[in-house]
PDB file of N, CA and C in Angstrom:
ATOM      1  N   UNK V   1     -10.119  13.199   1.177  1.00 64.00           N
ATOM      2  CA  UNK V   1      -9.541  13.554   2.451  1.00 64.00           C
ATOM      3  C   UNK V   1      -8.020  13.567   2.329  1.00 64.00           C
ATOM      4  N   UNK V   2      -7.399  14.440   3.095  1.00 75.00           N
ATOM      5  CA  UNK V   2      -5.939  14.515   3.132  1.00 75.00           C
ATOM      6  C   UNK V   2      -5.511  14.720   4.576  1.00 75.00           C
ATOM      7  N   UNK V   3      -4.302  14.303   4.889  1.00 76.00           N
ATOM      8  CA  UNK V   3      -3.809  14.456   6.246  1.00 76.00           C
ATOM      9  C   UNK V   3      -4.190  13.293   7.146  1.00 76.00           C
ATOM     10  N   UNK V   4      -4.675  12.202   6.537  1.00 79.00           N
ATOM     11  CA  UNK V   4      -5.034  11.038   7.338  1.00 79.00           C
ATOM     12  C   UNK V   4      -3.768  10.437   7.927  1.00 79.00           C
ATOM     13  N   UNK V   5      -3.861   9.867   9.123  1.00 82.00           N
ATOM     14  CA  UNK V   5      -2.688   9.235   9.732  1.00 82.00           C
ATOM     15  C   UNK V   5      -2.123   8.134   8.829  1.00 82.00           C
ATOM     16  N   UNK V   6      -0.821   7.889   8.946  1.00 83.00           N
ATOM     17  CA  UNK V   6      -0.170   6.901   8.084  1.00 83.00           C
ATOM     18  C   UNK V   6      -0.705   5.497   8.292  1.00 83.00           C
ATOM     19  N   UNK V   7      -1.273   5.202   9.465  1.00 85.00           N
ATOM     20  CA  UNK V   7      -1.772   3.864   9.739  1.00 85.00           C
ATOM     21  C   UNK V   7      -3.200   3.654   9.239  1.00 85.00           C
ATOM     22  N   UNK V   8      -3.820   4.681   8.661  1.00 86.00           N
ATOM     23  CA  UNK V   8      -5.201   4.565   8.172  1.00 86.00           C
ATOM     24  C   UNK V   8      -5.197   4.624   6.651  1.00 86.00           C
ATOM     25  N   UNK V   9      -6.020   3.792   6.044  1.00 86.00           N
ATOM     26  CA  UNK V   9      -6.119   3.809   4.584  1.00 86.00           C
ATOM     27  C   UNK V   9      -7.562   3.643   4.151  1.00 86.00           C
ATOM     28  N   UNK V  10      -7.841   4.135   2.949  1.00 85.00           N
ATOM     29  CA  UNK V  10      -9.181   4.000   2.360  1.00 85.00           C
ATOM     30  C   UNK V  10      -9.249   2.687   1.600  1.00 85.00           C
ATOM     31  N   UNK V  11     -10.337   1.952   1.786  1.00 90.00           N
ATOM     32  CA  UNK V  11     -10.550   0.702   1.066  1.00 90.00           C
ATOM     33  C   UNK V  11     -11.853   0.833   0.289  1.00 90.00           C
ATOM     34  N   UNK V  12     -11.801   0.721  -1.048  1.00 92.00           N
ATOM     35  CA  UNK V  12     -13.032   0.832  -1.831  1.00 92.00           C
ATOM     36  C   UNK V  12     -14.008  -0.301  -1.519  1.00 92.00           C
ATOM     37  N   UNK V  13     -15.284   0.031  -1.467  1.00 93.00           N
ATOM     38  CA  UNK V  13     -16.344  -0.966  -1.264  1.00 93.00           C
ATOM     39  C   UNK V  13     -17.420  -0.749  -2.315  1.00 93.00           C
ATOM     40  N   UNK V  14     -18.408  -1.583  -2.324  1.00 93.00           N
ATOM     41  CA  UNK V  14     -19.482  -1.452  -3.318  1.00 93.00           C
ATOM     42  C   UNK V  14     -20.335  -0.207  -3.076  1.00 93.00           C
ATOM     43  N   UNK V  15     -20.292   0.359  -1.873  1.00 89.00           N
ATOM     44  CA  UNK V  15     -21.112   1.537  -1.556  1.00 89.00           C
ATOM     45  C   UNK V  15     -20.280   2.803  -1.361  1.00 89.00           C
ATOM     46  N   UNK V  16     -18.990   2.769  -1.707  1.00 88.00           N
ATOM     47  CA  UNK V  16     -18.135   3.944  -1.557  1.00 88.00           C
ATOM     48  C   UNK V  16     -16.765   3.513  -1.070  1.00 88.00           C
ATOM     49  N   UNK V  17     -16.429   3.856   0.174  1.00 86.00           N
ATOM     50  CA  UNK V  17     -15.160   3.411   0.740  1.00 86.00           C
ATOM     51  C   UNK V  17     -15.286   3.268   2.246  1.00 86.00           C
ATOM     52  N   UNK V  18     -14.347   2.558   2.816  1.00 88.00           N
ATOM     53  CA  UNK V  18     -14.289   2.351   4.254  1.00 88.00           C
ATOM     54  C   UNK V  18     -12.886   2.720   4.717  1.00 88.00           C
ATOM     55  N   UNK V  19     -12.762   3.176   5.962  1.00 84.00           N
ATOM     56  CA  UNK V  19     -11.457   3.504   6.524  1.00 84.00           C
ATOM     57  C   UNK V  19     -10.994   2.339   7.375  1.00 84.00           C
ATOM     58  N   UNK V  20      -9.780   1.854   7.106  1.00 87.00           N
ATOM     59  CA  UNK V  20      -9.261   0.676   7.776  1.00 87.00           C
ATOM     60  C   UNK V  20      -7.904   1.006   8.382  1.00 87.00           C
ATOM     61  N   UNK V  21      -7.649   0.485   9.562  1.00 86.00           N
ATOM     62  CA  UNK V  21      -6.347   0.677  10.183  1.00 86.00           C
ATOM     63  C   UNK V  21      -6.412   0.355  11.662  1.00 86.00           C
ATOM     64  N   UNK V  22      -5.261   0.323  12.291  1.00 83.00           N
ATOM     65  CA  UNK V  22      -5.184   0.077  13.735  1.00 83.00           C
ATOM     66  C   UNK V  22      -4.910   1.432  14.399  1.00 83.00           C
ATOM     67  N   UNK V  23      -5.921   2.026  15.049  1.00 80.00           N
ATOM     68  CA  UNK V  23      -5.767   3.375  15.598  1.00 80.00           C
ATOM     69  C   UNK V  23      -4.617   3.501  16.590  1.00 80.00           C
ATOM     70  N   UNK V  24      -3.893   4.586  16.448  1.00 83.00           N
ATOM     71  CA  UNK V  24      -2.836   4.962  17.380  1.00 83.00           C
ATOM     72  C   UNK V  24      -3.290   6.234  18.093  1.00 83.00           C
ATOM     73  N   UNK V  25      -2.898   6.430  19.351  1.00 86.00           N
ATOM     74  CA  UNK V  25      -3.336   7.625  20.062  1.00 86.00           C
ATOM     75  C   UNK V  25      -2.800   8.902  19.405  1.00 86.00           C
ATOM     76  N   UNK V  26      -3.606   9.945  19.460  1.00 86.00           N
ATOM     77  CA  UNK V  26      -3.184  11.228  18.916  1.00 86.00           C
ATOM     78  C   UNK V  26      -4.351  12.027  18.387  1.00 86.00           C
ATOM     79  N   UNK V  27      -4.057  13.248  17.981  1.00 87.00           N
ATOM     80  CA  UNK V  27      -5.053  14.154  17.401  1.00 87.00           C
ATOM     81  C   UNK V  27      -4.617  14.433  15.969  1.00 87.00           C
ATOM     82  N   UNK V  28      -5.536  14.268  15.032  1.00 86.00           N
ATOM     83  CA  UNK V  28      -5.219  14.420  13.625  1.00 86.00           C
ATOM     84  C   UNK V  28      -6.202  15.381  12.973  1.00 86.00           C
ATOM     85  N   UNK V  29      -5.682  16.347  12.218  1.00 85.00           N
ATOM     86  CA  UNK V  29      -6.537  17.277  11.470  1.00 85.00           C
ATOM     87  C   UNK V  29      -6.674  16.727  10.052  1.00 85.00           C
ATOM     88  N   UNK V  30      -7.898  16.414   9.675  1.00 85.00           N
ATOM     89  CA  UNK V  30      -8.183  15.822   8.370  1.00 85.00           C
ATOM     90  C   UNK V  30      -8.779  16.883   7.455  1.00 85.00           C
ATOM     91  N   UNK V  31      -8.149  17.116   6.301  1.00 87.00           N
ATOM     92  CA  UNK V  31      -8.662  18.080   5.337  1.00 87.00           C
ATOM     93  C   UNK V  31      -9.633  17.376   4.403  1.00 87.00           C
ATOM     94  N   UNK V  32     -10.760  18.013   4.130  1.00 87.00           N
ATOM     95  CA  UNK V  32     -11.772  17.426   3.259  1.00 87.00           C
ATOM     96  C   UNK V  32     -11.802  18.141   1.910  1.00 87.00           C
ATOM     97  N   UNK V  33     -11.953  17.353   0.855  1.00 87.00           N
ATOM     98  CA  UNK V  33     -12.036  17.888  -0.492  1.00 87.00           C
ATOM     99  C   UNK V  33     -13.341  17.439  -1.118  1.00 87.00           C
ATOM    100  N   UNK V  34     -13.931  18.297  -1.937  1.00 86.00           N
ATOM    101  CA  UNK V  34     -15.164  17.968  -2.656  1.00 86.00           C
ATOM    102  C   UNK V  34     -14.961  18.416  -4.094  1.00 86.00           C
ATOM    103  N   UNK V  35     -15.096  17.504  -5.032  1.00 86.00           N
ATOM    104  CA  UNK V  35     -14.864  17.779  -6.450  1.00 86.00           C
ATOM    105  C   UNK V  35     -13.483  18.384  -6.685  1.00 86.00           C
ATOM    106  N   UNK V  36     -12.483  17.913  -5.925  1.00 85.00           N
ATOM    107  CA  UNK V  36     -11.117  18.371  -6.111  1.00 85.00           C
ATOM    108  C   UNK V  36     -10.788  19.708  -5.467  1.00 85.00           C
ATOM    109  N   UNK V  37     -11.756  20.300  -4.745  1.00 89.00           N
ATOM    110  CA  UNK V  37     -11.537  21.595  -4.107  1.00 89.00           C
ATOM    111  C   UNK V  37     -11.549  21.426  -2.596  1.00 89.00           C
ATOM    112  N   UNK V  38     -10.565  22.032  -1.928  1.00 89.00           N
ATOM    113  CA  UNK V  38     -10.509  21.955  -0.465  1.00 89.00           C
ATOM    114  C   UNK V  38     -11.663  22.751   0.132  1.00 89.00           C
ATOM    115  N   UNK V  39     -12.430  22.120   1.034  1.00 88.00           N
ATOM    116  CA  UNK V  39     -13.567  22.767   1.693  1.00 88.00           C
ATOM    117  C   UNK V  39     -13.264  22.861   3.189  1.00 88.00           C
ATOM    118  N   UNK V  40     -12.708  23.986   3.661  1.00 88.00           N
ATOM    119  CA  UNK V  40     -12.346  24.109   5.081  1.00 88.00           C
ATOM    120  C   UNK V  40     -13.514  23.859   6.029  1.00 88.00           C
ATOM    121  N   UNK V  41     -14.737  24.165   5.602  1.00 87.00           N
ATOM    122  CA  UNK V  41     -15.891  23.962   6.482  1.00 87.00           C
ATOM    123  C   UNK V  41     -16.148  22.482   6.764  1.00 87.00           C
ATOM    124  N   UNK V  42     -15.594  21.595   5.932  1.00 85.00           N
ATOM    125  CA  UNK V  42     -15.786  20.157   6.117  1.00 85.00           C
ATOM    126  C   UNK V  42     -14.611  19.499   6.845  1.00 85.00           C
ATOM    127  N   UNK V  43     -13.545  20.289   7.134  1.00 88.00           N
ATOM    128  CA  UNK V  43     -12.384  19.730   7.826  1.00 88.00           C
ATOM    129  C   UNK V  43     -12.792  19.200   9.192  1.00 88.00           C
ATOM    130  N   UNK V  44     -12.108  18.166   9.638  1.00 87.00           N
ATOM    131  CA  UNK V  44     -12.436  17.528  10.917  1.00 87.00           C
ATOM    132  C   UNK V  44     -11.180  17.324  11.734  1.00 87.00           C
ATOM    133  N   UNK V  45     -11.346  17.315  13.031  1.00 88.00           N
ATOM    134  CA  UNK V  45     -10.249  16.941  13.943  1.00 88.00           C
ATOM    135  C   UNK V  45     -10.648  15.621  14.564  1.00 88.00           C
ATOM    136  N   UNK V  46      -9.829  14.599  14.331  1.00 84.00           N
ATOM    137  CA  UNK V  46     -10.090  13.270  14.882  1.00 84.00           C
ATOM    138  C   UNK V  46      -9.153  13.030  16.031  1.00 84.00           C
ATOM    139  N   UNK V  47      -9.694  12.557  17.142  1.00 87.00           N
ATOM    140  CA  UNK V  47      -8.881  12.221  18.323  1.00 87.00           C
ATOM    141  C   UNK V  47      -9.031  10.733  18.596  1.00 87.00           C
ATOM    142  N   UNK V  48      -7.907  10.035  18.667  1.00 83.00           N
ATOM    143  CA  UNK V  48      -7.919   8.613  18.989  1.00 83.00           C
ATOM    144  C   UNK V  48      -7.337   8.441  20.373  1.00 83.00           C
ATOM    145  N   UNK V  49      -8.082   7.818  21.261  1.00 79.00           N
ATOM    146  CA  UNK V  49      -7.674   7.608  22.638  1.00 79.00           C
ATOM    147  C   UNK V  49      -7.623   6.102  22.894  1.00 79.00           C
ATOM    148  N   UNK V  50      -6.492   5.584  23.357  1.00 71.00           N
ATOM    149  CA  UNK V  50      -6.437   4.144  23.607  1.00 71.00           C
ATOM    150  C   UNK V  50      -7.349   3.735  24.743  1.00 71.00           C
ATOM    151  N   UNK V  51      -7.927   2.553  24.644  1.00 67.00           N
ATOM    152  CA  UNK V  51      -8.817   2.057  25.711  1.00 67.00           C
ATOM    153  C   UNK V  51      -8.038   1.456  26.828  1.00 67.00           C
TER     154      UNK V  51
END
C-alpha cells in the first residue's frame, strides 16, 4: 500500500501485518500494489470521521 496517512503504520505480525495509529479526520486515497505492480482496481478511499 502507498499513500497511507503519516499517522498510520504497518506492524508485522505472525499472520501478516496490522495497521496501527491514532486516526485523524480526513479522506485518504490508498494505492494498492500486488507483486510490486500498482493495481488501480484494488485502490481504496478511506474516510476517518471523529466520534
